[in-house]
């Protein structure tokens, strides 16, 4: 243990002094933020460096804030290296994991062309304060030098400028208490892909507040932060057409982006050798019909010639099957009533050989989604606060910090989910839950992969879950008027209202719609509620003196 700690400290020291200045060969990155249970913010940033380029100085850095007004006069946020995440992620080496039957993968320690290293940063917990203007607070990272030249879709590159934007809510809530976590990109971009292969990729964007997410293409930009300048594209390219289309080769598939799921699809057949294209994807979170956050990820895509299979064919992704129909956007869909039990058999197979004797390829399956169990086996371990979440049976194995199902040639597992009324929207109307599956082989130097999205819409049952929304003709905006924290809680919940309520009733319902607790308050604006019930998900109904009603979900652990 002591030797490991000394080694880690030595490694970080080496990284921090590897070059006197931060310089070129940054390949992209993203910014976001999360709310803590104490109402404070933590800002995150990831930077990606090409390992064949200049080393990166992993040390404190700065986000700049720009807007017509500033959060309590704050103009910047200090970001610190997240050394724990860096070391846990193989010192940032994003090289693909594969079996070296066709040669070793590109790796960062070797400085291989196309290998990428990730540097994660985060701020201390902070309070920023104030209300964002209508145009939002813009958080920028202005890279000290230049993107690498030679992007095939751009006229020029310049110094990378990353950005994220925080907008006001419908009720113009103050950020004295953090009211919204931004969407977060959680899956490493596919920096290396093979020529002649159809690629479907998903950045796995998560919004821990369960806000609606809308995806779109973005423009790479250069400074200054007061007036960012979009980069210009070469002929037949644009920000929403960033890879070669059929004008370059009739077999090409032009880039497409599913605005609902975030799936990106394309195929490149033209040219030879290693060719790079720069892409930007945006994710916007919406609440009460209003956009309240926008984050962007800039990332390069290296298209290269990959080794063929023994029969000279391209190595294709495994096959994925679930007994549902694909819609026109290639999304699997299902619609159920709250209370229905879902059981779908998922099959992933790959009959490509490795060229080593009779050995067949290893196939792998990873699953993502806030409505999945945290360990994919215990349906009560729900990251989004629901009382029941989806599982896989048999469950995947924890490998290197990730839950992965693996086997030779074929995997079969059941997607199972006991739905209930907690899976409806806050107003008890239908809600669509999204699940994404990544399936890939172990072919070197670049495993072949693809992603599929599953959208399950849970509708109200034929019998009402509970008459939770029938009190009075008025309904408060939850986000506008109520803050409840910590959430999850061990018992005590602090509730903050924007306006003083002369008389207030709080009713507590379980997931079966049963009233299990009721409290009365006078002259209430900041109050405390002790949940006297066992661990689980509860709906708090707040009823004002004029019979206006609002609802908040609270998870007790």
Coordinates of C-alpha atoms in Angstrom, one line a residue, residues 35-484:
X35 CA -25.2 19.7 -7.5
X36 CA -24.2 18.3 -4.1
X37 CA -26.7 17.4 -1.4
X38 CA -25.6 20.5 0.6
X39 CA -26.7 22.8 -2.3
X40 CA -23.2 23.6 -3.6
X41 CA -21.7 23.2 -7.1
X42 CA -18.8 21.1 -8.3
X43 CA -17.6 21.9 -11.8
X44 CA -15.9 19.2 -14.0
X45 CA -13.8 19.3 -17.1
X46 CA -12.1 16.6 -19.2
X47 CA -9.3 17.3 -21.6
X48 CA -8.0 14.9 -24.2
X49 CA -4.4 14.9 -25.4
X50 CA -2.9 13.1 -28.4
X51 CA -0.1 11.0 -26.9
X52 CA 2.2 11.5 -29.9
X53 CA 2.2 15.2 -29.3
X54 CA 3.6 17.5 -26.6
X55 CA 3.1 16.3 -22.9
X56 CA 0.4 18.0 -20.9
X57 CA 1.0 19.8 -17.6
X58 CA -1.6 18.4 -15.3
X59 CA -2.0 21.1 -12.7
X60 CA -4.6 23.7 -11.6
X61 CA -6.4 25.4 -14.4
X62 CA -9.2 28.0 -14.7
X63 CA -12.7 28.3 -16.1
X64 CA -13.7 31.8 -17.2
X65 CA -17.2 33.1 -16.8
X66 CA -18.9 35.4 -19.3
X67 CA -22.4 37.0 -19.3
X68 CA -24.3 40.2 -19.2
X69 CA -24.3 39.8 -15.4
X70 CA -21.9 37.6 -13.4
X71 CA -22.6 35.3 -10.4
X72 CA -22.0 37.6 -7.5
X73 CA -19.2 39.2 -9.4
X74 CA -17.3 35.9 -9.9
X75 CA -15.3 35.8 -13.1
X76 CA -13.5 32.5 -12.8
X77 CA -13.5 29.0 -11.2
X78 CA -10.4 27.2 -10.2
X79 CA -10.2 23.6 -11.4
X80 CA -7.9 21.1 -9.8
X81 CA -6.5 17.8 -11.2
X82 CA -8.8 14.9 -10.2
X83 CA -5.9 12.6 -9.5
X84 CA -8.1 9.8 -8.0
X85 CA -10.1 9.5 -11.2
X86 CA -6.9 9.9 -13.3
X87 CA -5.1 7.0 -11.6
X88 CA -8.2 4.8 -11.6
X89 CA -8.5 5.3 -15.3
X90 CA -5.1 3.7 -16.2
X91 CA -3.4 7.2 -15.9
X92 CA -5.8 8.5 -18.5
X93 CA -4.8 6.1 -21.3
X94 CA -7.9 5.6 -23.5
X95 CA -6.4 2.9 -25.7
X96 CA -8.9 0.2 -26.6
X97 CA -8.8 -3.0 -24.7
X98 CA -8.4 -5.9 -27.1
X99 CA -6.7 -9.3 -27.6
X100 CA -3.5 -8.9 -29.6
X101 CA -4.1 -11.6 -32.2
X102 CA -3.4 -9.1 -34.9
X103 CA -0.8 -6.9 -33.1
X104 CA -0.9 -4.8 -30.0
X105 CA -3.3 -1.8 -29.7
X106 CA -2.0 1.7 -29.8
X107 CA -1.0 2.9 -26.3
X108 CA -0.2 6.2 -24.8
X109 CA 3.1 5.1 -23.1
X110 CA 4.4 4.2 -26.6
X111 CA 3.3 7.5 -28.0
X112 CA 1.4 5.8 -30.8
X113 CA -0.2 8.0 -33.4
X114 CA -3.9 8.1 -32.6
X115 CA -3.6 7.1 -28.9
X116 CA -5.3 9.5 -26.5
X117 CA -4.8 10.5 -22.8
X118 CA -7.6 11.9 -20.7
X119 CA -7.1 14.5 -18.0
X120 CA -10.0 15.0 -15.5
X121 CA -10.4 18.1 -13.5
X122 CA -12.9 19.3 -10.8
X123 CA -13.5 22.3 -8.6
X124 CA -13.8 22.4 -4.9
X125 CA -17.5 22.6 -3.7
X126 CA -18.5 26.2 -4.3
X127 CA -21.5 28.5 -4.1
X128 CA -21.8 30.8 -7.2
X129 CA -24.9 32.8 -6.2
X130 CA -27.2 35.0 -8.2
X131 CA -29.6 34.4 -11.1
X132 CA -28.3 33.7 -14.6
X133 CA -29.3 36.3 -17.2
X134 CA -31.7 35.2 -20.1
X135 CA -28.7 34.6 -22.3
X136 CA -27.1 32.5 -19.6
X137 CA -23.7 32.3 -17.8
X138 CA -21.1 31.0 -20.2
X139 CA -18.3 28.9 -18.7
X140 CA -15.3 28.7 -21.0
X141 CA -12.0 26.9 -21.0
X142 CA -9.5 28.8 -23.3
X143 CA -6.7 26.4 -24.2
X144 CA -3.3 28.0 -24.1
X145 CA -2.3 27.0 -27.6
X146 CA -3.4 25.3 -30.7
X147 CA -5.4 22.3 -31.9
X148 CA -3.3 20.1 -34.1
X149 CA -3.4 21.0 -37.8
X150 CA -4.6 18.6 -40.5
X151 CA -8.2 18.2 -39.6
X152 CA -9.7 17.0 -43.0
X153 CA -13.0 18.8 -42.5
X154 CA -11.7 22.2 -41.3
X155 CA -10.1 25.2 -43.1
X156 CA -8.1 26.0 -39.9
X157 CA -7.9 25.0 -36.3
X158 CA -6.6 27.6 -33.8
X159 CA -6.8 27.4 -30.0
X160 CA -9.6 25.2 -28.6
X161 CA -12.4 27.0 -26.6
X162 CA -14.6 24.7 -24.6
X163 CA -17.9 25.9 -23.3
X164 CA -21.0 25.2 -21.2
X165 CA -24.0 27.4 -20.5
X166 CA -26.2 27.8 -17.4
X167 CA -29.6 29.4 -18.1
X168 CA -32.3 30.6 -15.6
X169 CA -35.2 28.4 -14.7
X170 CA -38.8 29.4 -15.4
X171 CA -39.0 30.8 -11.9
X172 CA -35.6 32.6 -12.1
X173 CA -34.3 30.6 -9.2
X174 CA -31.2 31.8 -7.4
X175 CA -28.1 29.7 -7.6
X176 CA -27.4 30.3 -3.9
X177 CA -28.6 26.7 -3.7
X178 CA -27.7 24.5 -6.7
X179 CA -30.9 23.7 -8.4
X180 CA -29.7 21.7 -11.5
X181 CA -26.9 19.5 -12.5
X182 CA -25.9 19.8 -16.1
X183 CA -25.9 16.9 -18.5
X184 CA -22.7 14.9 -18.2
X185 CA -20.8 13.0 -21.0
X186 CA -19.8 9.7 -19.4
X187 CA -18.6 7.4 -22.2
X188 CA -15.1 7.9 -23.7
X189 CA -15.3 9.1 -27.4
X190 CA -14.3 6.6 -30.1
X191 CA -11.1 8.4 -31.1
X192 CA -10.1 5.6 -33.5
X193 CA -12.5 4.0 -36.0
X194 CA -12.0 1.8 -39.0
X195 CA -12.5 2.8 -42.6
X196 CA -15.2 0.8 -44.4
X197 CA -17.2 0.2 -41.2
X198 CA -20.6 1.6 -40.3
X199 CA -20.2 3.3 -36.9
X200 CA -23.0 4.0 -34.4
X201 CA -21.8 5.7 -31.3
X202 CA -23.4 7.2 -28.2
X203 CA -21.6 9.5 -25.7
X204 CA -23.9 8.2 -22.9
X205 CA -25.1 11.6 -21.6
X206 CA -26.6 11.4 -18.1
X207 CA -28.8 14.0 -16.4
X208 CA -29.1 13.1 -12.7
X209 CA -32.2 15.4 -12.3
X210 CA -34.0 13.4 -15.0
X211 CA -34.5 16.5 -17.1
X212 CA -35.4 16.1 -20.8
X213 CA -32.3 16.0 -23.0
X214 CA -32.1 17.2 -26.6
X215 CA -29.0 16.5 -28.7
X216 CA -27.7 18.5 -31.6
X217 CA -24.5 19.1 -33.5
X218 CA -22.3 22.0 -32.4
X219 CA -19.6 24.2 -33.9
X220 CA -16.0 24.1 -32.7
X221 CA -15.1 27.7 -31.6
X222 CA -12.0 29.8 -31.0
X223 CA -11.7 32.8 -28.6
X224 CA -12.0 35.4 -27.5
X225 CA -14.6 34.5 -24.9
X226 CA -16.3 37.8 -25.3
X227 CA -17.1 36.9 -28.9
X228 CA -16.3 33.3 -29.8
X229 CA -15.5 32.6 -33.5
X230 CA -16.9 29.4 -35.1
X231 CA -14.4 27.5 -37.2
X232 CA -15.0 27.3 -40.9
X233 CA -15.3 24.1 -42.9
X234 CA -13.9 22.9 -46.1
X235 CA -16.2 22.4 -49.1
X236 CA -18.9 19.7 -48.7
X237 CA -18.4 19.7 -44.9
X238 CA -20.3 21.6 -42.1
X239 CA -20.8 21.4 -38.4
X240 CA -23.8 19.1 -39.0
X241 CA -22.1 17.2 -41.8
X242 CA -18.6 16.7 -40.3
X243 CA -17.6 13.4 -42.0
X244 CA -17.4 12.6 -45.7
X245 CA -20.7 12.0 -47.5
X246 CA -21.5 10.3 -50.8
X247 CA -20.0 13.1 -52.7
X248 CA -16.6 11.6 -51.7
X249 CA -17.6 8.0 -52.1
X250 CA -20.9 6.4 -52.9
X251 CA -20.5 3.9 -50.1
X252 CA -20.1 6.6 -47.5
X253 CA -22.9 7.1 -45.0
X254 CA -23.2 10.8 -44.1
X255 CA -23.2 11.6 -40.4
X256 CA -26.5 11.6 -38.7
X257 CA -27.4 12.5 -35.1
X258 CA -30.5 11.3 -33.3
X259 CA -31.8 14.3 -31.3
X260 CA -33.7 12.1 -28.9
X261 CA -31.1 9.5 -28.0
X262 CA -27.8 11.1 -29.0
X263 CA -26.8 8.2 -31.3
X264 CA -24.3 9.2 -34.0
X265 CA -24.1 7.1 -37.2
X266 CA -21.7 7.4 -40.2
X267 CA -19.4 5.3 -42.4
X268 CA -16.3 6.4 -44.3
X269 CA -14.8 4.5 -47.2
X270 CA -12.9 7.2 -49.1
X271 CA -9.1 7.9 -48.8
X272 CA -6.4 5.8 -47.3
X273 CA -4.1 6.1 -44.3
X274 CA -5.0 8.0 -41.2
X275 CA -7.4 10.9 -41.6
X276 CA -8.8 13.1 -38.8
X277 CA -12.2 14.9 -38.6
X278 CA -13.3 17.2 -35.8
X279 CA -16.9 16.8 -34.4
X280 CA -18.8 18.6 -31.7
X281 CA -22.0 17.3 -30.0
X282 CA -24.3 19.4 -27.8
X283 CA -26.6 18.2 -25.1
X284 CA -29.3 20.5 -23.7
X285 CA -31.4 19.9 -20.6
X286 CA -35.0 21.1 -20.6
X287 CA -37.3 21.6 -17.6
X288 CA -40.9 23.1 -17.6
X289 CA -40.5 23.7 -21.3
X290 CA -37.4 25.8 -20.9
X291 CA -33.7 25.1 -21.7
X292 CA -31.7 25.4 -18.4
X293 CA -28.3 24.0 -19.4
X294 CA -26.2 23.3 -22.5
X295 CA -23.0 21.4 -22.6
X296 CA -20.7 20.5 -25.6
X297 CA -18.1 17.9 -26.2
X298 CA -15.4 18.5 -28.9
X299 CA -13.7 15.4 -30.1
X300 CA -11.6 14.2 -33.0
X301 CA -12.3 11.1 -35.0
X302 CA -9.4 9.3 -36.6
X303 CA -10.4 7.1 -39.6
X304 CA -7.8 4.5 -40.4
X305 CA -7.2 1.3 -42.3
X306 CA -7.6 -1.6 -39.9
X307 CA -6.3 -5.2 -40.3
X308 CA -8.7 -7.5 -42.2
X309 CA -9.9 -10.8 -40.9
X310 CA -8.3 -14.1 -42.2
X311 CA -10.8 -14.2 -45.0
X312 CA -9.9 -10.6 -46.0
X313 CA -13.3 -9.3 -44.9
X314 CA -13.8 -6.3 -42.8
X315 CA -14.2 -6.9 -39.1
X316 CA -17.8 -6.0 -38.4
X317 CA -19.5 -5.3 -35.0
X318 CA -21.3 -8.1 -33.3
X319 CA -25.0 -8.6 -34.0
X320 CA -27.6 -7.3 -31.4
X321 CA -31.2 -8.6 -31.1
X322 CA -34.1 -7.8 -28.8
X323 CA -37.6 -9.0 -29.7
X324 CA -38.9 -5.4 -30.5
X325 CA -39.2 -3.4 -33.6
X326 CA -36.8 -0.7 -34.7
X327 CA -38.3 2.6 -35.6
X328 CA -37.1 4.8 -38.5
X329 CA -34.4 6.3 -36.3
X330 CA -33.2 2.8 -35.5
X331 CA -34.4 2.9 -31.9
X332 CA -36.1 0.0 -30.2
X333 CA -39.4 1.0 -28.6
X334 CA -41.8 -0.5 -26.1
X335 CA -44.9 1.0 -24.4
X336 CA -46.3 -0.5 -21.2
X337 CA -48.7 0.4 -18.3
X338 CA -47.3 1.2 -14.9
X339 CA -47.4 -2.1 -13.0
X340 CA -46.5 -4.2 -16.0
X341 CA -43.5 -6.6 -15.8
X342 CA -41.0 -6.4 -18.7
X343 CA -38.9 -9.4 -19.7
X344 CA -37.0 -9.3 -23.1
X345 CA -34.2 -11.6 -24.1
X346 CA -31.1 -9.8 -25.4
X347 CA -28.8 -11.7 -27.7
X348 CA -25.4 -10.6 -28.9
X349 CA -23.4 -12.8 -31.3
X350 CA -20.3 -12.6 -33.5
X351 CA -19.1 -15.4 -35.7
X352 CA -15.9 -13.8 -36.9
X353 CA -12.8 -15.8 -36.2
X354 CA -9.5 -14.5 -34.8
X355 CA -7.2 -16.3 -37.2
X356 CA -5.6 -18.0 -34.2
X357 CA -6.4 -21.7 -34.6
X358 CA -10.1 -22.3 -34.2
X359 CA -10.5 -19.5 -31.8
X360 CA -13.6 -17.2 -32.1
X361 CA -13.9 -13.6 -31.0
X362 CA -14.9 -12.5 -27.6
X363 CA -18.1 -10.5 -27.5
X364 CA -18.9 -8.0 -24.8
X365 CA -22.0 -6.1 -23.7
X366 CA -22.3 -2.9 -21.6
X367 CA -25.6 -1.3 -20.5
X368 CA -26.3 2.3 -19.6
X369 CA -29.3 4.2 -18.3
X370 CA -30.5 6.0 -15.1
X371 CA -33.4 3.5 -14.9
X372 CA -30.9 0.6 -14.6
X373 CA -29.9 -0.8 -11.2
X374 CA -26.5 0.4 -10.0
X375 CA -25.2 -3.2 -10.0
X376 CA -27.7 -4.5 -12.7
X377 CA -28.8 -7.3 -10.3
X378 CA -30.6 -5.6 -7.3
X379 CA -33.7 -3.9 -8.6
X380 CA -33.8 -1.6 -5.5
X381 CA -30.4 0.1 -6.1
X382 CA -31.9 2.8 -8.3
X383 CA -29.6 5.8 -9.1
X384 CA -32.6 8.0 -10.0
X385 CA -34.5 7.5 -6.8
X386 CA -37.2 5.2 -8.3
X387 CA -38.4 2.4 -6.1
X388 CA -37.7 -0.3 -8.8
X389 CA -35.2 -0.3 -11.6
X390 CA -34.3 -2.6 -14.5
X391 CA -31.8 -5.4 -14.2
X392 CA -30.0 -7.9 -16.4
X393 CA -30.2 -11.6 -15.8
X394 CA -27.6 -13.1 -15.7
X395 CA -26.0 -9.9 -14.4
X396 CA -22.8 -8.5 -15.9
X397 CA -19.5 -8.9 -14.0
X398 CA -17.6 -6.0 -12.5
X399 CA -14.4 -5.8 -14.6
X400 CA -11.9 -2.9 -14.1
X401 CA -14.6 -0.7 -12.6
X402 CA -17.2 -1.4 -15.3
X403 CA -20.0 -3.9 -15.5
X404 CA -19.5 -6.0 -18.6
X405 CA -21.0 -9.3 -19.9
X406 CA -18.4 -11.3 -21.9
X407 CA -18.3 -14.6 -23.6
X408 CA -17.0 -16.3 -26.7
X409 CA -19.2 -15.9 -29.8
X410 CA -22.5 -15.2 -28.0
X411 CA -24.1 -13.5 -25.0
X412 CA -27.7 -13.9 -23.9
X413 CA -29.2 -12.0 -21.0
X414 CA -32.7 -11.0 -19.9
X415 CA -33.7 -7.3 -19.6
X416 CA -36.2 -7.3 -16.7
X417 CA -38.1 -4.4 -15.1
X418 CA -41.0 -4.3 -12.7
X419 CA -42.6 -1.0 -13.5
X420 CA -44.8 1.0 -11.1
X421 CA -46.2 4.4 -10.6
X422 CA -42.8 5.9 -9.6
X423 CA -41.8 5.6 -13.3
X424 CA -44.4 8.1 -14.4
X425 CA -43.8 11.8 -14.8
X426 CA -44.2 14.2 -11.8
X427 CA -47.7 15.0 -12.9
X428 CA -48.6 11.2 -13.2
X429 CA -48.6 11.3 -17.0
X430 CA -46.6 9.0 -19.2
X431 CA -42.8 9.1 -19.2
X432 CA -40.2 7.6 -21.5
X433 CA -37.1 5.9 -20.1
X434 CA -34.0 5.4 -22.2
X435 CA -31.5 2.5 -22.1
X436 CA -28.4 2.2 -24.2
X437 CA -26.4 -0.9 -25.0
X438 CA -22.8 -1.0 -26.3
X439 CA -21.7 -4.3 -27.9
X440 CA -18.2 -4.9 -29.1
X441 CA -15.6 -7.6 -29.9
X442 CA -11.9 -8.0 -29.0
X443 CA -10.3 -7.5 -32.4
X444 CA -7.0 -5.6 -32.4
X445 CA -5.9 -2.9 -32.8
X446 CA -9.4 -1.5 -32.8
X447 CA -12.3 -3.6 -31.5
X448 CA -15.4 -3.3 -33.7
X449 CA -18.4 -1.8 -31.8
X450 CA -21.9 -0.4 -32.0
X451 CA -24.6 1.0 -29.8
X452 CA -28.4 0.5 -29.7
X453 CA -30.9 2.6 -27.8
X454 CA -34.1 1.2 -26.2
X455 CA -37.0 3.7 -25.3
X456 CA -39.7 2.4 -23.0
X457 CA -42.7 4.6 -22.4
X458 CA -44.5 3.9 -19.1
X459 CA -48.2 5.0 -19.2
X460 CA -50.6 5.5 -16.3
X461 CA -52.4 2.2 -15.4
X462 CA -56.1 1.8 -16.1
X463 CA -56.7 2.3 -12.4
X464 CA -55.2 5.5 -10.9
X465 CA -52.0 5.1 -8.9
X466 CA -53.1 7.7 -6.4
X467 CA -55.2 10.9 -6.5
X468 CA -52.0 12.9 -6.0
X469 CA -52.8 15.5 -8.5
X470 CA -56.5 16.1 -7.8
X471 CA -56.2 18.6 -4.9
X472 CA -57.4 22.0 -6.0
X473 CA -57.4 23.7 -9.4
X474 CA -53.9 25.2 -9.0
X475 CA -50.6 23.6 -9.2
X476 CA -47.2 25.1 -8.2
X477 CA -44.2 24.8 -10.4
X478 CA -42.1 22.3 -8.5
X479 CA -38.7 23.8 -9.5
X480 CA -39.9 27.4 -9.1
X481 CA -41.2 27.1 -5.5
X482 CA -39.6 24.2 -3.7
X483 CA -36.1 23.0 -2.8
X484 CA -35.8 19.8 -0.8

